[in-house]
Amino acid sequence: MNRLNRDQKQKVAQFTQITNQNESVAINYLQRVNWSVEHAVDAFFMNPPAQRGNAIDKRKIEGLFQQYANDPHDNIGPNKMGPNGVCRLLEDLGLEPTDRKVLILVAKFKAASQCEFSQEEWLNGLTALGVDSIDALRNKLNTLDEKLDSDQPAFKEVYNFTFGYGKQVSQRNMDMDTAIAYWQILFKGNFLRLSTWEEFLRSENSGRAISRDTWQLLADFHFSILPDLSNYDKDSAWPVLLDQFVDYVERTQQQSQVN
């Protein structure tokens, strides 16, 4: 890295720490995106290099899967990790089911069903993450979770995946109570108006389910709208429900000032 300046060297170090790749891979990805670590990491996970599998032991990955798959208490067919196996996995990772890292895990694995992993999802997921042990997976999830709140593309990847993963398969929309529970996990207290949003949904929305459009644009609302709502434009393409929410906030604020 002799030709790199100090800032570039630091970015290479950050990239290699997150991806478990060598310096040449780091430089290759960083140069493509004008040395943005966030964009380079996103590009890496979306389009990993063909040689990436050589950095990990796929036999270890397969062996790990067998430790948790085919639990006799899970009746979901062969070569699958069911609810009991997943629970043991989370225990070994030191995670509660309501930990945001669990949603990061299922998003990276592209899990099709709740509390289940197929062998293909497991192999592809760990290979994409570049890990082949429980300790390495735990460290990777910690790293990804730490950067999630400041990295909008990374947050939205997990956030948007959660909608399809969390809703009932037979339903187009997500049950309101389920959506609220996932929002509390995903935002981790960083959405200042989440409690007001929940209050609004319960009192004004009559328990109606949450559409995918509303779900996705709430993340945009979180990242782009100021706490005082001064830059919210009702003429923009926001969902009607968010327009109604802003009206609700303004109305309650006016009422509190009068009282």
Short mmCIF file of N, CA and C in Angstrom, two decimals, residues 57-67:
data_model
loop_
_atom_site.label_atom_id
_atom_site.label_comp_id
_atom_site.label_asym_id
_atom_site.label_seq_id
_atom_site.Cartn_x
_atom_site.Cartn_y
_atom_site.Cartn_z
N ASP A 57 -13.38 -22.11 4.45
CA ASP A 57 -13.43 -23.57 4.32
C ASP A 57 -14.88 -24.00 4.21
N LYS A 58 -15.29 -24.37 3.00
CA LYS A 58 -16.69 -24.75 2.79
C LYS A 58 -17.05 -26.03 3.52
N ARG A 59 -16.08 -26.87 3.77
CA ARG A 59 -16.38 -28.09 4.54
C ARG A 59 -16.74 -27.73 5.98
N LYS A 60 -16.10 -26.71 6.52
CA LYS A 60 -16.46 -26.25 7.86
C LYS A 60 -17.87 -25.67 7.87
N ILE A 61 -18.22 -24.95 6.81
CA ILE A 61 -19.56 -24.38 6.71
C ILE A 61 -20.60 -25.49 6.67
N GLU A 62 -20.33 -26.52 5.88
CA GLU A 62 -21.27 -27.64 5.79
C GLU A 62 -21.36 -28.38 7.12
N GLY A 63 -20.22 -28.51 7.80
CA GLY A 63 -20.22 -29.17 9.10
C GLY A 63 -21.01 -28.39 10.13
N LEU A 64 -20.89 -27.07 10.09
CA LEU A 64 -21.66 -26.23 11.00
C LEU A 64 -23.16 -26.41 10.76
N PHE A 65 -23.54 -26.49 9.50
CA PHE A 65 -24.96 -26.65 9.19
C PHE A 65 -25.50 -27.93 9.80
N GLN A 66 -24.74 -29.00 9.71
CA GLN A 66 -25.20 -30.28 10.24
C GLN A 66 -25.33 -30.26 11.76
N GLN A 67 -24.63 -29.35 12.42
CA GLN A 67 -24.77 -29.25 13.88
C GLN A 67 -26.15 -28.75 14.29
#
